[in-house]
XYZ file of C-alpha atoms in Angstrom:
559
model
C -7.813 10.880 28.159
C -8.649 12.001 24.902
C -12.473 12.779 23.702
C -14.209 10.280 21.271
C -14.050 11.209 17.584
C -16.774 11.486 15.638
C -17.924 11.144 11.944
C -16.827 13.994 9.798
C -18.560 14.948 5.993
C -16.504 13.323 3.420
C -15.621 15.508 0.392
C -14.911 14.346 -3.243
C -11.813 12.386 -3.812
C -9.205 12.638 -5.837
C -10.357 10.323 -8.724
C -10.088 12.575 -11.891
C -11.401 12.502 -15.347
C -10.255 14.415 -18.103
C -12.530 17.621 -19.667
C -12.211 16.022 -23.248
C -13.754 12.673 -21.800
C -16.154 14.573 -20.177
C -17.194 16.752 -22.840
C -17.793 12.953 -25.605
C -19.747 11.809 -22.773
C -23.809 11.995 -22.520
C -25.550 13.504 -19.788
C -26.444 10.211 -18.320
C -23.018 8.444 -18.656
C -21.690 12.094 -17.317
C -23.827 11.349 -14.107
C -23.026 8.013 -13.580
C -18.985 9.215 -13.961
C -19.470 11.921 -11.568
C -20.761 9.646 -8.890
C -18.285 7.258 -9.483
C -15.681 9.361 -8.956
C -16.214 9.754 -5.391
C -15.254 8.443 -2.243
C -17.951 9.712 -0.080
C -21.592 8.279 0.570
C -23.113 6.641 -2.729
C -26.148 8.373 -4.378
C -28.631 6.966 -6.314
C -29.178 7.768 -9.838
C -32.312 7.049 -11.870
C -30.368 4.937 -13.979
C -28.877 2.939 -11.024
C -30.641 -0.542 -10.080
C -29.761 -3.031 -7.287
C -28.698 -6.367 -7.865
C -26.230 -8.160 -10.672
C -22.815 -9.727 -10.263
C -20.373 -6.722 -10.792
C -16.849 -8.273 -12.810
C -13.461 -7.232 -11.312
C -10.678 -7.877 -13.251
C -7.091 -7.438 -11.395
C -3.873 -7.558 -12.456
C -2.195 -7.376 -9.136
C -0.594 -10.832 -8.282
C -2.970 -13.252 -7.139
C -3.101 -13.881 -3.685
C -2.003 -17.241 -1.686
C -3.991 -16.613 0.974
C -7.578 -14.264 1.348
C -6.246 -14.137 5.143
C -4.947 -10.883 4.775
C -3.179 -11.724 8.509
C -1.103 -13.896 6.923
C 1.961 -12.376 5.258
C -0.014 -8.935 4.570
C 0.504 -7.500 0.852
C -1.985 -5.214 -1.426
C -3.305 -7.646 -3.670
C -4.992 -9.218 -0.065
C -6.197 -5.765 1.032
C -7.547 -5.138 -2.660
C -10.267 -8.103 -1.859
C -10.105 -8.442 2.429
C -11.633 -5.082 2.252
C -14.970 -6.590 0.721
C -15.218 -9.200 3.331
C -13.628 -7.841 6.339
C -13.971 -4.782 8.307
C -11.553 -2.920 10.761
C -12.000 -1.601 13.952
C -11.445 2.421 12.360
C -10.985 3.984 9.327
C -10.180 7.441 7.795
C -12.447 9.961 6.239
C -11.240 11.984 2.867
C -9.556 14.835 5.292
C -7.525 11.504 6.658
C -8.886 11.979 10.253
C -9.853 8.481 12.117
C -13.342 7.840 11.915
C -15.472 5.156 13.552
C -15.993 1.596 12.457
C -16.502 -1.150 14.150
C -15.417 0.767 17.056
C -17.767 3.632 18.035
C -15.133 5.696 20.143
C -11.922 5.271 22.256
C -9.351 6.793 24.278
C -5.913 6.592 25.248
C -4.354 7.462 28.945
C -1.892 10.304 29.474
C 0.991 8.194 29.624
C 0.494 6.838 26.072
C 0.303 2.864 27.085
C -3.313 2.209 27.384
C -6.000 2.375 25.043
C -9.847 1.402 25.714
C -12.259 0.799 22.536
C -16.132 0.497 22.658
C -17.094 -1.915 19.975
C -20.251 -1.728 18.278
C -22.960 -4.201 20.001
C -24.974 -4.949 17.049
C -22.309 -6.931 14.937
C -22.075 -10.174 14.536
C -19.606 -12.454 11.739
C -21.272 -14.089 8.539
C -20.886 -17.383 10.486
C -23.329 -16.247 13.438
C -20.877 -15.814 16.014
C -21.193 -12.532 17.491
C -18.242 -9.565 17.107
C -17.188 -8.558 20.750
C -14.208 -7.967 22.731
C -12.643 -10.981 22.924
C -12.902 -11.402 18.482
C -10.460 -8.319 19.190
C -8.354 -9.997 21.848
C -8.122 -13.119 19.424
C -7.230 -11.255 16.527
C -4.232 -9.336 17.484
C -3.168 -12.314 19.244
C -3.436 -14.144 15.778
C -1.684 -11.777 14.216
C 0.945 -11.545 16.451
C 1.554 -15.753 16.291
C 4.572 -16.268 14.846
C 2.428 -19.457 13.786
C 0.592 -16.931 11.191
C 3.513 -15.714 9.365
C 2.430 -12.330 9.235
C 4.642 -9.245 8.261
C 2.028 -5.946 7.707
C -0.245 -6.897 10.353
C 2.440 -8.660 12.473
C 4.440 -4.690 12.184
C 1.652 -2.556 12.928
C 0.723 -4.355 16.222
C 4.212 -4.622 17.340
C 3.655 -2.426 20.817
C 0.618 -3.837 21.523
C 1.509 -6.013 24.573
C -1.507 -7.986 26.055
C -4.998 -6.912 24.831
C -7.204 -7.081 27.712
C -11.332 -7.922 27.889
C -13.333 -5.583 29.873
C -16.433 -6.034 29.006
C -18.364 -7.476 25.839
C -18.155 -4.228 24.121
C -15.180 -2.498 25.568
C -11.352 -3.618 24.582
C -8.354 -2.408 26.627
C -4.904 -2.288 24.511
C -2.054 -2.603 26.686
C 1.138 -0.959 25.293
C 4.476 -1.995 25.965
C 5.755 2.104 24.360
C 3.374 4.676 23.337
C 2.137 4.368 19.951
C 0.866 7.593 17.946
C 0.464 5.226 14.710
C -1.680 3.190 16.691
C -5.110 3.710 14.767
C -3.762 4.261 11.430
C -2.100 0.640 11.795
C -5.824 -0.536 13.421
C -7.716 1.361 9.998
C -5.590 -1.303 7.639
C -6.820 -3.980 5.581
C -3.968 -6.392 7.550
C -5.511 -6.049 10.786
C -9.334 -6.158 9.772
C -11.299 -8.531 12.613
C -12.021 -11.830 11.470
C -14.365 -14.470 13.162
C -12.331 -16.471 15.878
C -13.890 -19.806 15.021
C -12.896 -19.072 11.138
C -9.319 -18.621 12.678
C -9.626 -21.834 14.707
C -10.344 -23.470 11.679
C -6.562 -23.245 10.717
C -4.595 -21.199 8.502
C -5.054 -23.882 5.155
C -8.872 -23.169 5.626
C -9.197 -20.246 6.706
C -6.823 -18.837 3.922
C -9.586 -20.226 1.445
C -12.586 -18.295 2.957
C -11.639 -15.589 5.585
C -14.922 -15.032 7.963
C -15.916 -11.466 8.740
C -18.438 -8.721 9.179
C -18.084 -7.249 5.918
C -20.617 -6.738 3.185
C -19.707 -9.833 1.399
C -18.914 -13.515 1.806
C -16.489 -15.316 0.094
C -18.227 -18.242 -1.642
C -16.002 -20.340 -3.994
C -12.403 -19.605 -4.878
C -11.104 -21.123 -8.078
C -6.791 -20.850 -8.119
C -5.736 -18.927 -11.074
C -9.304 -18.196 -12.236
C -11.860 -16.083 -10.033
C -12.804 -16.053 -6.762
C -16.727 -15.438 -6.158
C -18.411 -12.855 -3.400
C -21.846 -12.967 -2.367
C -24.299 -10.692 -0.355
C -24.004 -10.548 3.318
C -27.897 -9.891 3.046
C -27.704 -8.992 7.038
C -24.734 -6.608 6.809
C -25.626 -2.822 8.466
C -22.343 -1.484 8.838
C -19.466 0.438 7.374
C -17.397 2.902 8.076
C -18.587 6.271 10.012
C -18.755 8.530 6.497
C -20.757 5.978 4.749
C -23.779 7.898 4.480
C -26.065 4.790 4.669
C -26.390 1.462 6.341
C -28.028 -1.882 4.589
C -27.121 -4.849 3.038
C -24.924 -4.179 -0.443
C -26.906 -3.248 -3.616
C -24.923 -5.788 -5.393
C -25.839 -9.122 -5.675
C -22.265 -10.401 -5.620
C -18.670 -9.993 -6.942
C -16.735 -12.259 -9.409
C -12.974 -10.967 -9.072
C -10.913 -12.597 -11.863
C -7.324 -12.331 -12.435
C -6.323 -11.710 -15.460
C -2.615 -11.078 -15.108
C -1.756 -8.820 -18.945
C -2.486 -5.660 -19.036
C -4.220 -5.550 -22.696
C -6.335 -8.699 -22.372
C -7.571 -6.980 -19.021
C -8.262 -3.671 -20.987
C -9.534 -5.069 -23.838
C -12.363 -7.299 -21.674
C -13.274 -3.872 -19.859
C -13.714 -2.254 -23.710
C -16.107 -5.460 -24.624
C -17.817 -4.842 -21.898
C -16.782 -8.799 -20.028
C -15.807 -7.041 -16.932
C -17.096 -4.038 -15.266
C -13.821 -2.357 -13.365
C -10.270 -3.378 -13.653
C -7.002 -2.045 -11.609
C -3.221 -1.567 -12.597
C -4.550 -0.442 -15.458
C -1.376 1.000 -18.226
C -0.239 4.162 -18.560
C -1.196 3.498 -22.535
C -4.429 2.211 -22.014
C -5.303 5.577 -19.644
C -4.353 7.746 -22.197
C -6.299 5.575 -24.737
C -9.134 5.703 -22.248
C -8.848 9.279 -21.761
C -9.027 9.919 -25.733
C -12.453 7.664 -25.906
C -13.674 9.080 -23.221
C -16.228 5.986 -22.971
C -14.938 4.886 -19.433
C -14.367 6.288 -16.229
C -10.717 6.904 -14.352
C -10.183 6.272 -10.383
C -6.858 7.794 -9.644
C -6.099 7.322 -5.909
C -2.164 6.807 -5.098
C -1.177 4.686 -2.418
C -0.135 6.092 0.886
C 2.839 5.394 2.459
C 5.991 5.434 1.055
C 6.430 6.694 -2.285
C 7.831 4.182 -5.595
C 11.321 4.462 -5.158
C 14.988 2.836 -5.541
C 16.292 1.260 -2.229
C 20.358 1.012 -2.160
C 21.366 -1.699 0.259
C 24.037 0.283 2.501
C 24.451 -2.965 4.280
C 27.171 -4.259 1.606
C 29.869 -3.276 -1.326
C 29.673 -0.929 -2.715
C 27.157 1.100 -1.167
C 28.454 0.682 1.879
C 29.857 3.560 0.851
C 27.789 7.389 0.728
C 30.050 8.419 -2.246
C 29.352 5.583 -4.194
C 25.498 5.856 -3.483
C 25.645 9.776 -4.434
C 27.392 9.137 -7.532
C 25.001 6.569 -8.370
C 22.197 8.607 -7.851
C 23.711 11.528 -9.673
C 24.430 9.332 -12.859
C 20.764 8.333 -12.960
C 18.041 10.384 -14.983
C 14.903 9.300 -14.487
C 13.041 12.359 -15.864
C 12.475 11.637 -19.138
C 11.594 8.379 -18.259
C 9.142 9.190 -16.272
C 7.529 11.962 -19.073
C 8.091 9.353 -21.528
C 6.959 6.199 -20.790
C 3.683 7.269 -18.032
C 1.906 9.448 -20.646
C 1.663 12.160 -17.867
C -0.203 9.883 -15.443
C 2.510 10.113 -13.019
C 4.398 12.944 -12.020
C 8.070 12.698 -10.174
C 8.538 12.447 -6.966
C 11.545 13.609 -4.788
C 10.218 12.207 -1.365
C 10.447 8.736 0.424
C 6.921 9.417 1.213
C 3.794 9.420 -1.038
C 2.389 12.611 -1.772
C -0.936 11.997 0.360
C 1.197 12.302 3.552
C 0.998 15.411 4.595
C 4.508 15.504 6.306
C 6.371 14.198 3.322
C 9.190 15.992 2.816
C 11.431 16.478 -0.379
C 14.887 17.912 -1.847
C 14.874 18.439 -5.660
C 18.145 19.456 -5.516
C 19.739 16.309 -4.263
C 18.225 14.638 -7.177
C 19.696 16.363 -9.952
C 21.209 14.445 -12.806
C 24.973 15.082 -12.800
C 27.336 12.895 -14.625
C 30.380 15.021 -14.230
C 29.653 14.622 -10.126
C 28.499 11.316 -10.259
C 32.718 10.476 -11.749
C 33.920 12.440 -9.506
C 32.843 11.170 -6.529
C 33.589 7.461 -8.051
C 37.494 8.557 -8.412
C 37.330 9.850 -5.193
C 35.941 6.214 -3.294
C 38.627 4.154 -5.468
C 36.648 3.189 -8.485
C 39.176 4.333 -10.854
C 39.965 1.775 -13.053
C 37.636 0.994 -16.302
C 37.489 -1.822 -18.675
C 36.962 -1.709 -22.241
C 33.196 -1.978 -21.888
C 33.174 1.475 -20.040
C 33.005 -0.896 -16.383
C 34.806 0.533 -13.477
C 36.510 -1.871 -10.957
C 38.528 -1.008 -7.279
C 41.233 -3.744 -7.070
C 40.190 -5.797 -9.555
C 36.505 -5.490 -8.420
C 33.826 -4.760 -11.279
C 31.079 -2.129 -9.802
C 28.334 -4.004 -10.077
C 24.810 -3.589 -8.867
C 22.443 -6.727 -9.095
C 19.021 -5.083 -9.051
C 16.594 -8.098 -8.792
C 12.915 -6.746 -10.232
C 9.564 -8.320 -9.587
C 7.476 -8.832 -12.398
C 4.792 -9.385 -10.795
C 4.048 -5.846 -8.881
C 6.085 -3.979 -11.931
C 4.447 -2.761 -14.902
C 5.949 -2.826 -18.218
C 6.726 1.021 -17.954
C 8.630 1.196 -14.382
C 10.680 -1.671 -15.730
C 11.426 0.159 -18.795
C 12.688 3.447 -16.516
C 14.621 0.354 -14.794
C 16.386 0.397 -17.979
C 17.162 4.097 -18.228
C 18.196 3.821 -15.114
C 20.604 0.877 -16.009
C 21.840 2.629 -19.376
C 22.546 6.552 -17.330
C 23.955 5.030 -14.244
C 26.166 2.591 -16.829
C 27.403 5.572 -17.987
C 29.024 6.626 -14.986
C 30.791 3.210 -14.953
C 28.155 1.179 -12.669
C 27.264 -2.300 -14.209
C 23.213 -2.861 -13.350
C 22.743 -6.310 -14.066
C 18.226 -6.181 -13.920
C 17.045 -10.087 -12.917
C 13.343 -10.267 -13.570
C 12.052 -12.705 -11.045
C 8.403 -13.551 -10.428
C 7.186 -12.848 -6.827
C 9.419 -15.700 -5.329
C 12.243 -15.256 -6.768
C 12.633 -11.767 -6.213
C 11.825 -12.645 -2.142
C 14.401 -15.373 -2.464
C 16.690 -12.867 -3.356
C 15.896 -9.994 -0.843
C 15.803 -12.976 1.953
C 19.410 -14.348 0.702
C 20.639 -10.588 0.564
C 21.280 -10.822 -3.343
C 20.667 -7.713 -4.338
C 22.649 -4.321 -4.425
C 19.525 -1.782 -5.821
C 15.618 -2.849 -5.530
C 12.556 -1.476 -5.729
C 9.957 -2.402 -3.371
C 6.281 -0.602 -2.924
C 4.953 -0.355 0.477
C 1.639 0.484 1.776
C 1.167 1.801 5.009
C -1.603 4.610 6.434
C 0.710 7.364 7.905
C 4.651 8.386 8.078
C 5.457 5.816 10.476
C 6.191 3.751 7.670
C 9.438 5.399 8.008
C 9.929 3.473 11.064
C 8.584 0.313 9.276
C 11.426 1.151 6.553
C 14.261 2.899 7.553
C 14.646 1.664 11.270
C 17.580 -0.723 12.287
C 14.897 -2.907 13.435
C 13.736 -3.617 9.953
C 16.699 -5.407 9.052
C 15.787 -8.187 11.198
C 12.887 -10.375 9.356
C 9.714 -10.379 10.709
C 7.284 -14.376 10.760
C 7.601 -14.323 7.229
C 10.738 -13.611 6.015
C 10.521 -10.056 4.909
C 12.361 -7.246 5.972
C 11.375 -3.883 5.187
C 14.721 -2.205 5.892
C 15.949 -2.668 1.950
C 18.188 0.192 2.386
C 19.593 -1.656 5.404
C 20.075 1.648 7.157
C 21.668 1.424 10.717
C 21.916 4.750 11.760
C 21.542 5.534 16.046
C 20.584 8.899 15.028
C 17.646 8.259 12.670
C 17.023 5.447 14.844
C 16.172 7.455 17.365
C 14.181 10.081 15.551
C 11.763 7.770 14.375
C 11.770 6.099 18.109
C 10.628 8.903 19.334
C 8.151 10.099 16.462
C 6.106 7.155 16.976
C 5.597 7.862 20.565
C 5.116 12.011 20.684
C 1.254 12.260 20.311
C 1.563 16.144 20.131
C 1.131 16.329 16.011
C 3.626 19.243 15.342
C 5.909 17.727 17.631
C 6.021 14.215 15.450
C 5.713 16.593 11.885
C 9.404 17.720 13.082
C 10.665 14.721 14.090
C 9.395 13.377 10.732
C 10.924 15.859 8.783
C 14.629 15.451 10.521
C 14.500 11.797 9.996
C 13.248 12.297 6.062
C 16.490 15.272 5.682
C 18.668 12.006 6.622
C 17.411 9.628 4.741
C 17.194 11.654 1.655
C 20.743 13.595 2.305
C 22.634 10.133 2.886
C 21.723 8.887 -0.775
C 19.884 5.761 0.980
C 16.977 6.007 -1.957
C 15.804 7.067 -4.876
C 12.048 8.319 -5.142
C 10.518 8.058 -8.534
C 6.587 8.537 -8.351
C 3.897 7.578 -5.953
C 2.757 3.954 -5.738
C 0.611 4.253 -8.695
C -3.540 3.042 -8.274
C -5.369 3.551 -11.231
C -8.580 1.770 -11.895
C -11.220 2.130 -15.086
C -14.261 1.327 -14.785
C -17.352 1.404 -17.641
C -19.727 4.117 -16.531
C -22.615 1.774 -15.628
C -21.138 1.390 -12.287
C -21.843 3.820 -9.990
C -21.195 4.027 -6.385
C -17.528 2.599 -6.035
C -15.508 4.316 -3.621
C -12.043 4.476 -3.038
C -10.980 4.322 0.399
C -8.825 6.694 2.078
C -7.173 4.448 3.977
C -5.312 2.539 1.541
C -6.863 3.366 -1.745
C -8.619 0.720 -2.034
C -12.169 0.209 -4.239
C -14.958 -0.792 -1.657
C -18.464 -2.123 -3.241
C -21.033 -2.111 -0.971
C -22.634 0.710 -2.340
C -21.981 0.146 -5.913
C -24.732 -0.200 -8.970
C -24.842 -1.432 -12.386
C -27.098 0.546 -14.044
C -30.395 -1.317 -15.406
């Protein structure tokens, strides 16, 4: 059985600000920055004063349900994480740290795990957090009823959960699971009250019930939604470096879908932090130097170009080579980002420690790219520069959300377009809102897409590139965009997710990345990009290391 872990010292974060900024700042707005820019335990200042509403303006889509069982994408986890709390988390060296669970263990053979819950807990509603809140929560998730896909994933082995006692939990496995407690530290499988559950989904997608430091209080559609002050909340995670209610008196988090407007409220000083915010505006921020920058990528995969294997024509490795060979996405990238996001060659984000990459298979090569075209049968070309294989125009429908792509990544989706064109590929880009672009994935309409995912860990690999993917989980959704059906990697990531020996699953990891990568199944571009300003009032916002998201309940506005 394996020892209880315990709470580790935090160390600064990875939220940056530039030396010019610094340097145009005061002393007092260079304090307030500093402690801003941290994920560890909040510190007061002497300009720093408890109470106020604190503005949050996102541009992420807004979400259809504050459940963030239900269906499971970031814009929920931006906000669940203010109202809901999970059972672990991760400190800044991305160990698992304590949360609502104070220790646990796991048996040799893998299957069984046993968590002691905290006994002083209790929901917003009254009804006390305990075992069987856990045992009802996984089982919620894992209701087809719930239409879940993160949450639904990440508890997949978890066979029967079992109450021991009050405070003690017993997971029953149905296969080991060494992604177990990264999957438990996500926002999609944070413990909700089981009477808010019973409530049904309509209701409790309104006003989620939790243990968190906040309490959703009035949700207006396609407006704001409004947090108050859980003024009984003592909790957080391990590294928290304090206990006690928030200092805040409450949150308003607006949506306020374009990208200027959002900026330009955050210059007048109508909101205090906003995410997604532009590569433009950063730069223009960075030149002011009159706010503060949070830059904390994603982890998880990396941004990156799925080709769907599954079909014509990239059923075919040549044809995805030579389409990634035509491609040039460098200048793009230097171009259009304003140096606020640097390439990546991995399928993995570049806070994974085991991500592995290949420059070399990445290089731009037009010459190859025709080649290997002539060589699978696309020989023929039409007078717009088209090639075609039996009368057959190459053409790759590349559907493109609008809603989680900025205006720079889909102007790289048109470099990528105009280079691969070149080569004799026809990329036909559909901008769809959310919807559409799931209609399309669900129907299979799509031959290149581009699809973020957010998970703590490399398992996402399994989540992504496993033949199991393919099939769709509750919602719809199926991760497996590449459609990849390969026994081998299959395999490899089979048995990654149960080795518990950590050098052991690093190999595995890296094999199954050297296949992925070598059969042309994707193209990485940057890490899933997380940049939020903020005016240098606030103080005390921390980013977590789970999945970079901003947590309050030790944030100020200064008096």
């Amino acid at each position: 059985m394996a020892a209880p872990r315990s709470a580790r010292t935090p160390r600064s974060l990875r939220a940056r600000r530039s030396l010019r900024a610094v340097g145009a700042a005061s002393a007092g707005v260079l304090l307030a920055a500093l402690a801003a820019c941290t994920t560890g335990p909040a510190e007061s200042t002497s300009s720093a004063e408890a109470g106020g509403t604190l503005v949050y303006a996102s541009g992420d889509g807004e979400p259809t349900c504050l459940d963030p069982h239900v269906g499971g994408n970031y814009p929920q986890a931006l906000i669940a994480g203010q109202y809901l709390e999970s059972l672990v988390s991760l400190d800044d060296d991305r160990e698992v740290i304590p949360w609502l669970a104070t220790e646990w263990t796991v048996s040799d053979d893998g299957l069984t795990w046993d968590f002691t819950l905290r006994d002083d807990v209790e929901f917003t509603d009254g009804t006390p957090f305990d075992a069987e809140a856990v045992k009802v929560n996984v089982e919620h998730l894992q209701d087809p009823e719930t239409q879940s896909s993160t949450g639904y994933l990440a508890v997949g082995k978890v066979a029967e959960v079992e109450v021991v006692s009050d405070t003690v939990v017993r997971f029953h496995l149905s296969a080991p699971d060494s992604a177990l407690l990264e999957s438990l530290a996500q926002p999609w499988t944070a413990i909700q009250s089981p009477a808010g559950i019973a409530r049904g989904m309509e209701e409790n997608c309104q006003a989620p019930i939790g243990t968190g430091p906040f309490v959703v209080d009035e949700w207006v559609p396609q407006d704001h939604i409004s947090l108050v002050r859980n003024d009984d909340y003592t909790g957080g995670p391990a590294d928290r470096g304090r206990d006690g209610a928030a200092l805040l008196d409450g949150i308003e988090w607006r949506f306020i879908p374009d990208a200027a407007s959002r900026y330009a409220a955050l210059q007048a000083g109508e909101v205090d932090v906003i995410d997604n915010a532009q590569p433009d505006t950063l730069a223009q921020a960075e030149d002011t130097g009159t706010l503060v920058e949070i830059d904390a990528p994603r982890p998880g995969a990396s941004n990156r170009l799925e080709l769907n294997s599954g079909q014509a024509p990239f059923d075919d490795e040549r044809v995805r080579e030579a389409f990634i060979r035509a491609v040039d996405v460098n200048d793009g990238i230097d171009s259009l980002f304003f140096g606020t996001a640097q390439r990546s060659y991995s399928v993995l984000s570049s806070v994974e420690p085991t991500a592995y990459s290949d420059d070399a298979l990445f290089e731009t090569d037009l010459d190859a790219a025709n080649a290997l075209l002539d060589e699978a049968g696309w020989t023929e070309r039409g007078a717009d520069g088209v090639r075609s294989k039996a009368g057959v125009p190459l053409v790759v429908r590349f559907p493109v959300s609008t809603n989680q792509s900025i205006p720079a990544e889909q102007s790289l989706f048109e470099q990528v377009q105009a280079t691969a064109g070149a080569a004799g590929f026809d990329v036909r880009i559909e901008p769809l809102d959310l919807s559409g672009w799931y209609g399309a994935l669900f129907a299979n309409e799509y031959e290149v897409v581009s699809a973020p995912y957010t998970k703590i860990g490399p398992d996402v690999l399994r989540i992504l590139y496993h033949s199991d993917s393919i099939v769709p989980a509750p919602s719809g959704y199926f991760a497996n965009l590449a459609q990849l059906s390969d026994p081998e990697l299959d395999t490899l990531l089979t048995t990654a997710a149960s080795e518990s020996d950590a050098d052991a699953r690093a190999a595995l990891y890296l094999q199954a990345q050297e296949l992925i990568l070598g059969g042309f199944y994707a193209l990485p571009l940057y890490d899933q990009q997380n940049h939020f300003l903020h005016a240098p009032e606030v103080e005390g916002i921390r980013a977590m290391p789970t999945v970079s998201t901003l947590w309050f309940a030790d944030a100020t506005l200064a008096g």
